[in-house]
XYZ file of C-alpha atoms in Angstrom:
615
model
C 9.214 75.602 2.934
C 9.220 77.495 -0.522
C 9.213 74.272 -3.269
C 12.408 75.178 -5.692
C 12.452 74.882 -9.188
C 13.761 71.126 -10.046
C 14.996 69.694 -12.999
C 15.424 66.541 -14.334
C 18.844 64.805 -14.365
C 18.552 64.009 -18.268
C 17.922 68.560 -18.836
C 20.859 69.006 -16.572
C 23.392 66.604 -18.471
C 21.888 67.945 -22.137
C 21.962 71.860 -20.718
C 25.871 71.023 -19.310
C 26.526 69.382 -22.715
C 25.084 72.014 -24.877
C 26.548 74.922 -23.056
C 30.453 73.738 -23.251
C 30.059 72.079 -26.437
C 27.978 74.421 -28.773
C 29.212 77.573 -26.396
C 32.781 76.452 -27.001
C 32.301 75.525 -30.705
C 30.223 78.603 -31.248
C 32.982 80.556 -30.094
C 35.813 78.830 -31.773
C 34.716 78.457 -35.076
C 33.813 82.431 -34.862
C 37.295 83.045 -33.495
C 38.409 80.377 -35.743
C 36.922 81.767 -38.829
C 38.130 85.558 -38.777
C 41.435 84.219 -37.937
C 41.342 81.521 -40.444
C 40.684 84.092 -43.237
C 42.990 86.296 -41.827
C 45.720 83.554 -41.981
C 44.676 82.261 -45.753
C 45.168 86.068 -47.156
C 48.572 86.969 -45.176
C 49.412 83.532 -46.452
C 48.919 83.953 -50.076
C 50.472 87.347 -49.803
C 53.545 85.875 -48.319
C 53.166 82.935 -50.907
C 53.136 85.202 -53.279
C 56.299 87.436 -51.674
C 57.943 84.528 -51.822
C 57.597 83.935 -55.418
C 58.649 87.354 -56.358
C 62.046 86.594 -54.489
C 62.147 83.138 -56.406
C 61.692 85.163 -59.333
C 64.329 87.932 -58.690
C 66.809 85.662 -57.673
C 66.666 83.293 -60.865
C 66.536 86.775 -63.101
C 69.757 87.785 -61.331
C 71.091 84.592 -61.756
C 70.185 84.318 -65.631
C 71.644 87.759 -66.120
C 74.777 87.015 -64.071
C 75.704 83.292 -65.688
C 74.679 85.542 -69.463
C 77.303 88.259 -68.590
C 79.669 85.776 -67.264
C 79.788 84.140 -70.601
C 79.988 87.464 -72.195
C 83.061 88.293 -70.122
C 85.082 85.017 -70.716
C 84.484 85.316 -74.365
C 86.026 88.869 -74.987
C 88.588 87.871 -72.176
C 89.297 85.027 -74.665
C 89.719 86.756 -77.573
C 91.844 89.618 -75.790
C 94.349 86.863 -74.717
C 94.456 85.552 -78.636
C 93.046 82.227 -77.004
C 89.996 82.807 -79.583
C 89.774 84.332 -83.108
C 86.970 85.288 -84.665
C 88.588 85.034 -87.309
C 89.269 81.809 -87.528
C 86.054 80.150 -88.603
C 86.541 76.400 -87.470
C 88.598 76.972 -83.954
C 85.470 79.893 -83.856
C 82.922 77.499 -84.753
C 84.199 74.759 -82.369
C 84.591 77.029 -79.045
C 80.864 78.369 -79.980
C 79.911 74.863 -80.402
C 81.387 73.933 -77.005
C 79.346 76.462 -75.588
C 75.940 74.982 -76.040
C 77.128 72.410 -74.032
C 76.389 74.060 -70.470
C 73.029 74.445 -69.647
C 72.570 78.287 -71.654
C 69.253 80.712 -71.012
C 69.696 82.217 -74.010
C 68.044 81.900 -77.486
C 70.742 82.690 -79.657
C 74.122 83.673 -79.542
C 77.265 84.724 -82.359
C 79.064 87.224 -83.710
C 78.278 90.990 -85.171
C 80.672 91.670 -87.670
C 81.302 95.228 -88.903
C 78.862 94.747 -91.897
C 76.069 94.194 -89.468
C 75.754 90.629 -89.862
C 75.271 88.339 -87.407
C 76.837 84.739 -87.670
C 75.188 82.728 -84.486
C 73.810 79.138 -83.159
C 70.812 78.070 -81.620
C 71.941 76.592 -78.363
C 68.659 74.314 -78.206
C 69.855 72.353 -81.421
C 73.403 73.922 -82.689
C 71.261 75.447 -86.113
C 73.208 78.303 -87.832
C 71.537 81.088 -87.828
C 72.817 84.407 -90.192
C 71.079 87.767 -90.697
C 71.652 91.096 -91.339
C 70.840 93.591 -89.068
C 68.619 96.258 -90.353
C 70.520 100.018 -90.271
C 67.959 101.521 -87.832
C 68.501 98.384 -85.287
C 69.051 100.028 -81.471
C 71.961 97.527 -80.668
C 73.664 99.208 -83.993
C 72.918 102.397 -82.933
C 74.141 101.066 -79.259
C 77.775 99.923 -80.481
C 78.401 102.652 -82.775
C 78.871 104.535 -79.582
C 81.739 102.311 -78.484
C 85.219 103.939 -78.197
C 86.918 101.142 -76.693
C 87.376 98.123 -74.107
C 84.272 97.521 -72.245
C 82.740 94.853 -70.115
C 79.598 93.705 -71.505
C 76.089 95.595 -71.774
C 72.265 94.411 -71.661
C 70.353 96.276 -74.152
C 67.115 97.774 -73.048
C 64.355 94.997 -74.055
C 62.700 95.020 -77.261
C 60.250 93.006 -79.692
C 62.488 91.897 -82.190
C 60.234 90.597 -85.409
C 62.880 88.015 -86.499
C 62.498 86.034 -83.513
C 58.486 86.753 -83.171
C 59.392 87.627 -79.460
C 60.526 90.389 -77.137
C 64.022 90.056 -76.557
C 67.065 91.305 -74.435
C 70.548 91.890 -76.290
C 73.586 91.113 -73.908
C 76.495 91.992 -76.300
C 80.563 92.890 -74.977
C 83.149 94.126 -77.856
C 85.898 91.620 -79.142
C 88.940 93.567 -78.733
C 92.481 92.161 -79.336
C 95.546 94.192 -79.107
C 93.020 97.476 -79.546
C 91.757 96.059 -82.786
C 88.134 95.966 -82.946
C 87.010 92.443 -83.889
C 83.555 92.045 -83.978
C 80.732 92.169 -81.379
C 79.676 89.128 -79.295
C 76.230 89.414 -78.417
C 73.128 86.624 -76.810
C 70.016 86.838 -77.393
C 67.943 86.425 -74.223
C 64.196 85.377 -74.703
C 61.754 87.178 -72.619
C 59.044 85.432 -73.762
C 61.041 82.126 -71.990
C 60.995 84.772 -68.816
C 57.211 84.651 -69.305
C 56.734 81.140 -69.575
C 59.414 80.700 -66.444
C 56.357 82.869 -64.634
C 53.827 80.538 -65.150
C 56.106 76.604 -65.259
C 55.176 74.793 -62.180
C 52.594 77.284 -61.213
C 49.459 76.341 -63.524
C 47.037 75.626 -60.956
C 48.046 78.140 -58.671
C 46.388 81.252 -58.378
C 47.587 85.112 -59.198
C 48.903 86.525 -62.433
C 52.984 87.410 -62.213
C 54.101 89.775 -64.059
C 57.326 92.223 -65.015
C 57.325 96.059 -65.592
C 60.201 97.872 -66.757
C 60.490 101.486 -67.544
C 57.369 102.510 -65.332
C 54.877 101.085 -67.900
C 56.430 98.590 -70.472
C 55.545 94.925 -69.671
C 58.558 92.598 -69.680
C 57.201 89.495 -68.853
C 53.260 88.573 -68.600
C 51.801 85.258 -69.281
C 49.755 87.149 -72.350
C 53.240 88.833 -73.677
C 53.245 86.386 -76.573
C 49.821 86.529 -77.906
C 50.293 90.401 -77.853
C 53.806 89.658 -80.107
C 51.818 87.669 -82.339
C 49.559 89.692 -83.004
C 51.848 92.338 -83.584
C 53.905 90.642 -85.849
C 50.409 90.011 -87.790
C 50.279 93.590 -88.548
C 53.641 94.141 -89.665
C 53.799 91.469 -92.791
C 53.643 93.608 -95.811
C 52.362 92.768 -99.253
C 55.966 91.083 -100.212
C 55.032 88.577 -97.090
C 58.581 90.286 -95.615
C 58.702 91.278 -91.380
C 60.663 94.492 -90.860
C 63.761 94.014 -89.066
C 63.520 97.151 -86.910
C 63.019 96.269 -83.005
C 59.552 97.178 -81.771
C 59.097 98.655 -78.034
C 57.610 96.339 -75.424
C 53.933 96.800 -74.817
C 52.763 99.201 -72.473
C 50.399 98.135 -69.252
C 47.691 99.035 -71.409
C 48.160 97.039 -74.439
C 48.751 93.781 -72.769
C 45.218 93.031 -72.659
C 45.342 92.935 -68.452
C 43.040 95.121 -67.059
C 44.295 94.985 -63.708
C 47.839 96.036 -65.275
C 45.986 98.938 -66.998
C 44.692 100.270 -63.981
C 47.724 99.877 -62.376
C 47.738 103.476 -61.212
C 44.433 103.651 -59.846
C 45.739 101.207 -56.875
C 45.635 101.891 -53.605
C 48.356 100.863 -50.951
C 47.273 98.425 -48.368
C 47.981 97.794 -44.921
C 48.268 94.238 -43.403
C 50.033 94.371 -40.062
C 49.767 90.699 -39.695
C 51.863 90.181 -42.929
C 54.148 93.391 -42.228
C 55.461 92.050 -38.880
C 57.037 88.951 -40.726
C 58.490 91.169 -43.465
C 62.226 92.043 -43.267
C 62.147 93.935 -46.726
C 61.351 97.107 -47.303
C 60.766 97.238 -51.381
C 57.406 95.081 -50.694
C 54.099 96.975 -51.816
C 50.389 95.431 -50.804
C 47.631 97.105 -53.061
C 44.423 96.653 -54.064
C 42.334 97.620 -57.036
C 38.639 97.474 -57.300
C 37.727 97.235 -61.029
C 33.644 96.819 -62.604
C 33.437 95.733 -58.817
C 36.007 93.164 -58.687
C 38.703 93.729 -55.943
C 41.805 92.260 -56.742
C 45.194 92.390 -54.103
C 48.422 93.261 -55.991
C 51.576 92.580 -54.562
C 55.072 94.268 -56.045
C 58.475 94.038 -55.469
C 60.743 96.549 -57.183
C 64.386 95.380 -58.151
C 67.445 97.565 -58.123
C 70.964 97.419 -59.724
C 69.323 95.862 -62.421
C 70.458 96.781 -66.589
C 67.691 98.672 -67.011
C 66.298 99.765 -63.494
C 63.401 100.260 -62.610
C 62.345 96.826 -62.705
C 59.256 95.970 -60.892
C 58.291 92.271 -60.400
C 54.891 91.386 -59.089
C 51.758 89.360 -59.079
C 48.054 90.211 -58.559
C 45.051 88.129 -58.104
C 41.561 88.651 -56.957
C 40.272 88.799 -53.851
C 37.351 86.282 -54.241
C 40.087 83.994 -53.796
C 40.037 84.285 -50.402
C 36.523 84.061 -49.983
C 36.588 80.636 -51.938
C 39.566 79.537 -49.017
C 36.459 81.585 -46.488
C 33.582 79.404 -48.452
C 36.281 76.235 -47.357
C 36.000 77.196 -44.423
C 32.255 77.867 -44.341
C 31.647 74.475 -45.416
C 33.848 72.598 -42.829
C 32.181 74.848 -39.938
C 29.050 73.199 -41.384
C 30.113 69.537 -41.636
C 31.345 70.538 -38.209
C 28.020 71.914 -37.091
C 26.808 68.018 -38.509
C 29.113 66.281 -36.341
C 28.004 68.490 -33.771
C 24.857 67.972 -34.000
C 24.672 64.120 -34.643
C 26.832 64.468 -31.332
C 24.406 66.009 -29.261
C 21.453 63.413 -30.906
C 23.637 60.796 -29.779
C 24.066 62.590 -26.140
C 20.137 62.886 -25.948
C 19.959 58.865 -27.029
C 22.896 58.254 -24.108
C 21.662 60.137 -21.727
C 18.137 58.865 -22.142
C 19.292 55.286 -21.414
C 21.656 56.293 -18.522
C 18.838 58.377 -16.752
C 16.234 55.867 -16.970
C 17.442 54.152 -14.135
C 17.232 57.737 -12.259
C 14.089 58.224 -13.562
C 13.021 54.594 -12.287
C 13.988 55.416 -8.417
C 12.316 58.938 -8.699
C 8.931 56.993 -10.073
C 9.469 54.535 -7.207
C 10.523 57.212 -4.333
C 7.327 58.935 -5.269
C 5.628 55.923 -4.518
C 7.066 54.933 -1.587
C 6.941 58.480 -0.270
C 3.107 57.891 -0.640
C 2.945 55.038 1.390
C 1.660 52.489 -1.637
C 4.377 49.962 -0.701
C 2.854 47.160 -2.780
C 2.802 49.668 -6.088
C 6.537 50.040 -6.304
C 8.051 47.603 -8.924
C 10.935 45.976 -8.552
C 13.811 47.948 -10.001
C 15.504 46.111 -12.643
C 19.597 45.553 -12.951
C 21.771 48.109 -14.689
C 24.875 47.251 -16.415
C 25.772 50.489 -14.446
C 27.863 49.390 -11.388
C 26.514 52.052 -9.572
C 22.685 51.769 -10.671
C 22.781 48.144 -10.591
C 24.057 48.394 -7.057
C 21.472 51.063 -5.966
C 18.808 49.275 -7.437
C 19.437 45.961 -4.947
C 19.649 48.194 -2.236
C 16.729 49.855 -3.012
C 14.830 46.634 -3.805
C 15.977 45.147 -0.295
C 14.865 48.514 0.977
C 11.386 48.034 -0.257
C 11.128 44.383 1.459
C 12.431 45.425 4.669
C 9.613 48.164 4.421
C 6.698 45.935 3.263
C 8.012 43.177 6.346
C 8.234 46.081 8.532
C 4.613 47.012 7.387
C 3.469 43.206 7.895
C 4.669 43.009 11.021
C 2.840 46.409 12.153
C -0.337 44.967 10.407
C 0.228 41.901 12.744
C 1.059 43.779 15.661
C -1.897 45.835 15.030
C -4.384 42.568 15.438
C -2.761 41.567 18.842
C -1.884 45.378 20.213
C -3.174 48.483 20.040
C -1.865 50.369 17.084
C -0.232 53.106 18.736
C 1.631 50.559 21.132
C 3.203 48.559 17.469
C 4.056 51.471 16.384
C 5.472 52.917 19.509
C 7.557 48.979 19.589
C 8.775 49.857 15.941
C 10.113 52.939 16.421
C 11.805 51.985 19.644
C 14.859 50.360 18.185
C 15.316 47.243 20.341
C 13.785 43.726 20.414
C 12.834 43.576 24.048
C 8.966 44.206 23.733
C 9.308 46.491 26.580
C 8.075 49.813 26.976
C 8.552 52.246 30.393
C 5.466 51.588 32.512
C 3.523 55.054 33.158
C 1.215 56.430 35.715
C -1.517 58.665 34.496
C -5.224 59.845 34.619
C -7.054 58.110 32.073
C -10.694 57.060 31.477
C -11.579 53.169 31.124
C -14.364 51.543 29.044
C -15.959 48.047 29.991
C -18.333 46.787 27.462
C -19.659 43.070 28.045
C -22.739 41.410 25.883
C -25.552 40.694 27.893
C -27.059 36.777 27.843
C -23.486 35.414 26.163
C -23.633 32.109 28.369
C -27.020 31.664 27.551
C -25.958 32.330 23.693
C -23.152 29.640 24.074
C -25.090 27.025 24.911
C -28.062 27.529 22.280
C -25.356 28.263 19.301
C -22.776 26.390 17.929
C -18.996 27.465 18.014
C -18.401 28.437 14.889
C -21.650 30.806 14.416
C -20.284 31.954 18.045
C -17.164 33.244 16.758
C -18.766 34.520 13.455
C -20.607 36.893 15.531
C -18.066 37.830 17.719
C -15.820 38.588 14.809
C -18.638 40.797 13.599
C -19.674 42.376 17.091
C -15.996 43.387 17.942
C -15.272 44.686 14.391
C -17.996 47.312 14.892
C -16.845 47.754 18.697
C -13.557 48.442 17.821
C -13.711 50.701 15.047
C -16.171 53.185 17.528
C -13.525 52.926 20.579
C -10.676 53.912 18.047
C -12.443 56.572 16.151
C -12.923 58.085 19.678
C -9.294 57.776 20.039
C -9.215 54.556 22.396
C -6.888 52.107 22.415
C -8.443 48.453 23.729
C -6.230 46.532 25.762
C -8.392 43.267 26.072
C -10.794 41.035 24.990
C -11.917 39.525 27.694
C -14.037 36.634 26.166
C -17.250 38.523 25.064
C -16.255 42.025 26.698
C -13.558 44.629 25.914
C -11.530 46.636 27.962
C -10.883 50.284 26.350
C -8.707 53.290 28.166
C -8.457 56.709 26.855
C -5.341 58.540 27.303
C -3.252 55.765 28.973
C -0.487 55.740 25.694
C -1.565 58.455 23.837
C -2.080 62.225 24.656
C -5.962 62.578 24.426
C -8.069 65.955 25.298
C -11.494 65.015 26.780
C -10.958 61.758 27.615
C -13.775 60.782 29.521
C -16.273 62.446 26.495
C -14.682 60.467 24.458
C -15.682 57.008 26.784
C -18.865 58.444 26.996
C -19.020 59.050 22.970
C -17.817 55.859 22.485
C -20.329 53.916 24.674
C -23.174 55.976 23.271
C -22.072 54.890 19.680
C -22.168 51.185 20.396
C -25.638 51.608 22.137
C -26.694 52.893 18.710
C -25.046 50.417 16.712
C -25.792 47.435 19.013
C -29.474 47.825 18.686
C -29.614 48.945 14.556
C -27.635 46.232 13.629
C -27.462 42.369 13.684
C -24.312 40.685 14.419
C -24.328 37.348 11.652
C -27.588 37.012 12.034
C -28.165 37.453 15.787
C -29.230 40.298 17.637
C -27.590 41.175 20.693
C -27.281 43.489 23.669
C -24.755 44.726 25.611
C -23.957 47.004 28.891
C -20.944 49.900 29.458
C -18.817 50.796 32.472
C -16.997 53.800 32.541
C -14.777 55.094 35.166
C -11.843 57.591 35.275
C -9.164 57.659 37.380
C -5.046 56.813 38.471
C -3.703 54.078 36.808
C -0.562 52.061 35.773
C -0.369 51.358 31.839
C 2.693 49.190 30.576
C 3.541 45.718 29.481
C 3.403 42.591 32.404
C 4.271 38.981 31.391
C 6.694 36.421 30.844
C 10.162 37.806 29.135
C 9.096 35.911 25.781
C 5.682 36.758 26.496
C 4.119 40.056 27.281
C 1.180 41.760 27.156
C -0.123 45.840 27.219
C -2.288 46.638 29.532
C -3.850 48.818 32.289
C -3.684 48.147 36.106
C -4.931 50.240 39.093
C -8.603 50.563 41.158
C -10.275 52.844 38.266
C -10.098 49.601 36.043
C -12.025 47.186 38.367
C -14.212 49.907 38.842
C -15.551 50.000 35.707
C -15.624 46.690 35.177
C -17.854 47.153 38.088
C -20.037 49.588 37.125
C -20.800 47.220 33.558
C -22.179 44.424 36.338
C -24.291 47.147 38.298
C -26.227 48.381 35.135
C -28.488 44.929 36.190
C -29.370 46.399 39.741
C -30.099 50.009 37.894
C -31.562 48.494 34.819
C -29.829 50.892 32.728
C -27.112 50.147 29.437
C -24.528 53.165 30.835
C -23.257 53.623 34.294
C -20.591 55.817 34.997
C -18.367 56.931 37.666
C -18.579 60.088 39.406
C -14.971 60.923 38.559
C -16.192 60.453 35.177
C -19.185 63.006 35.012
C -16.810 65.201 37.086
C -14.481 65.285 34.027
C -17.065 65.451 31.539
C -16.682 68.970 29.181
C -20.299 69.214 30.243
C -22.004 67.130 33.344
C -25.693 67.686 32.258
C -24.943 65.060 29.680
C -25.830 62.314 32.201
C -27.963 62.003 35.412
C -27.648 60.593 38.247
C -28.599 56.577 38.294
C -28.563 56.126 42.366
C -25.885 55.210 44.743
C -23.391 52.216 44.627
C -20.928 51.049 47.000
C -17.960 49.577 45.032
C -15.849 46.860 46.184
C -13.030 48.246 48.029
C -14.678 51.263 49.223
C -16.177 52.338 52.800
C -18.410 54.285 51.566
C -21.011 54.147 48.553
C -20.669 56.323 45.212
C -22.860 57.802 42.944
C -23.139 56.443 39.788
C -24.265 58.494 36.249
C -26.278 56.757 33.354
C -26.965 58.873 29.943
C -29.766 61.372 30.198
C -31.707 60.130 26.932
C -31.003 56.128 26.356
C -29.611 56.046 22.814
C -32.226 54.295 20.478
């Protein structure tokens, strides 16, 4: 059978672990990633969507409370609730005024001589100028030719308040006199800051164009009025009163607003799907190899449409969010990896139990009973459970292999191990009827011996004598069945299967020849003769039911016990049966000895001794 590939229990459990968990993590986190940074830029562009509307909707409301105002002042002064005229009830409604929550900077009263009589709402401080003859909003109300509701002037730096300004102003009208022009004074430079408060940390630059290219809000519009207002003090220290132009894209000092044209429109389905506006623009502008995103809303219905609000900011922005990202796939890759350090550590100590019973199968499978530890206790239900079995295992084997070794000095091995593997506790085996071949060997002079030796040297050298015996008769495949004081009784092919039987009696009694006389047995030299015969007989076990012994019966076995006695007449060591040379591979191995009439027979035999005596 082909071996397969094995593998150890702690490579399978690391492999399975390492596949699903760094497979699976691998695949997320690159999944995970893309989409992540997908996410964070649809998600800033929505943020930042969602600022523009926050922005529209408080510039619409600012405009609307600002011409509300307007409205209910002229409507006032129509109904003679308010006159202009009169300075104090004038002063006091103006006053009152201040007291809701205003977004404007200044507002009063243009009176046909071009001065304006106004408050500061912040702190109620009179404030009186006049306005220069060149001044738009004169130029805008000397086109008036009667009742209107009120107007936003387009936006302007105006150099008396240092800041770009829109003019909401409505015409005081009372019985179709022409009173006097009320007019507020909204701060754009407040509409910058309002860009910018509550958003300092936040990425992106807002920003509001008007007029295609004029900047209405920026969070660099006032350091560009400054400046400008810089320029225009003369030598008399005096700041012209004429209304400047807001800056264009170019002059605000934002290069991203300069190269506002050089944009091109983007394309993010993700973000697109979740839009319900049409007036939303995505661009993107790479300047000195900076790319910066650009997102713009553009407002109708407003005083001085187009407006376009918007906010840009660079694109490195998301790959700080991507760097984020980066750095908790990494810390995740740690956690990972600490994980699978800990799995090795884990697995280690739950396989070594595993690894214990494969060390101890291997030795068991090699027979070495008595090298196989003891397997020690797992806290493991399951090892700890295996390991007592397999530890009461191991005894059962080694008493099962003591009790063979003890069988084995009483019985012939074959017959233990035939007992063993029977399965019952009777001792009985199936008598059987076969041709076998039967060895007699007996020591000559072993009365004589007895009564010149003492016991114990007796049995010393019988010890030694049948040691050498037996291992010839079973490396010649016999099995002995007695020992019969000083002889033994040997078959061949009574239990086990054996091909030339009767060479192998032959073999065997030729060996102890050899031995017998090149040897001494505890110090004594001895002799000894051989029967052999081959024939019918009965082999099984006869005895008591406690007590039973293996052995041989039938005419072939006194027969060689026969032959042993007649090597005396013959003078010879081996005699053997006729049946034996008969079955011998080759005959010429022996010659004929003479002719012997056996107990039990009518008619004499002839009998074989070995050709050559063995020296």
């Amino acid at each position: 059978m082909k071996t397969k590939r094995r593998y150890s229990v702690l490579t399978v459990l690391l492999a399975s672990f390492l596949t699903t968990s760094i497979g699976g993590v691998g695949v997320a986190l690159y999944l995970g990633l893309g989409a992540a940074y997908e996410n964070t830029r649809n998600l800033w562009v929505l943020v930042a969507d969602n600022e523009l509307i926050s922005l529209q909707r408080a510039m619409s409301e600012r405009m609307d409370n600002v011409g509300a105002r307007a409205n209910w002042v002229a409507d006032q002064v129509s109904q003679g609730r308010l006159d202009p005229d009169f300075t104090l009830g004038w002063d006091n409604a103006m006053r009152a005024l201040a007291a809701d929550e205003m977004d404007v900077m200044a507002y009063g009263l243009i009176n046909g001589e071009r001065e304006f009589t106004g408050y500061n709402p912040a702190d109620m401080s009179a404030i009186k100028y006049t306005l220069s003859p060149d001044n738009m909003l004169i130029s805008e109300i000397s086109q008036l030719r009667g009742p209107s509701e009120n107007r936003t002037s387009f936006p302007r730096w105006d150099p008396f308040f240092n800041q770009p300004v829109i003019v909401d102003w409505v015409p005081l009208l009372r019985d179709g006199h022409y009173l006097g022009i009320f007019v507020q004074y909204i701060s754009l430079s407040n509409l910058s800051h309002s860009l910018v408060r509550g958003r300092e940390n936040s990425p992106g630059v807002p920003f509001i164009i008007v007029a295609g290219n004029r900047v209405l809000a920026h969070p660099m519009l006032q350091s560009w009025g400054n400046h400008i207002a810089s320029t225009l003090v003369d030598d008399a220290r005096q700041i012209r009163r004429s209304p400047i132009p807001l800056p264009r894209t170019v002059d605000i000092g934002d290069p991203v607003l300069a190269n506002l044209g050089q944009s091109e429109k983007l394309d993010y389905p993700a973000y697109n799907k979740g839009t319900t506006t049409s007036n939303v623009q995505l661009s993107g502008l790479n300047l000195n190899d900076q790319y910066s995103v650009i997102v713009t809303r553009q407002v109708e219905n407003t005083p001085f449409s187009p407006l376009i609000i918007g906010i840009h900011f660079e694109e490195s922005l998301f790959d700080a969010e991507f760097d984020r990202l980066v750095l908790t796939a990494v810390l995740g890759g740690l956690v990972l990896l600490l994980s699978i350090i800990m799995a090795i550590i884990v697995s280690r100590h739950f396989t070594r139990p595993i690894r214990r019973f494969a060390t101890a199968a291997r030795s068991l499978e090699s027979g070495h009973l008595d090298m196989i530890p003891s397997l020690t206790g797992s806290r493991i239900r399951e090892y700890d459970d295996a390991a007592r079995s397999f530890n009461h295992m191991i005894v059962a084997l080694r008493d099962r292999e003591r009790i063979s070794s003890l069988f084995g000095k009483f019985l012939p091995p074959s017959i233990a191990r035939e007992l063993l593997a029977s399965g019952t506790d009777s001792g009985v085996l199936p008598p059987q009827q076969r041709d076998a071949t039967v060895l007699f060997v007996d020591i000559v002079g072993f009365t004589t011996m007895c009564e010149q030796l003492d016991p114990a040297r007796i049995v010393a050298m019988l010890n030694a004598y049948f040691d050498t015996v037996t291992d010839i008769i079973e490396q010649h495949g016999g099995i002995i069945t007695q020992f019969q004081g000083d002889a033994v009784l040997a078959v061949y092919n009574a239990f086990d299967d054996l091909n030339h039987h009767a060479d192998a009696a032959l073999d065997t009694a030729i060996n102890i020849q050899k031995a017998v006389k090149n040897q001494m047995f505890d110090g004594q030299t001895i002799s000894c003769r051989c029967g052999i015969n081959t024939g019918r007989m009965i082999a099984g076990n006869v005895g008591a039911t406690d007590r039973l012994s293996f052995t041989v019966h039938g005419d072939a076995v006194n027969s060689a016990s026969r032959l042993e006695a007649e090597n005396k007449h013959f003078g010879t060591e081996i005699l053997l049966s006729d049946s034996t040379r008969n079955s011998l591979a080759n005959p010429t191995r022996v010659t004929i000895a003479g002719d012997v009439l056996l107990r039990g027979r009518s008619q004499s035999t002839a009998v074989y001794t070995v050709a050559n005596a063995p020296d």
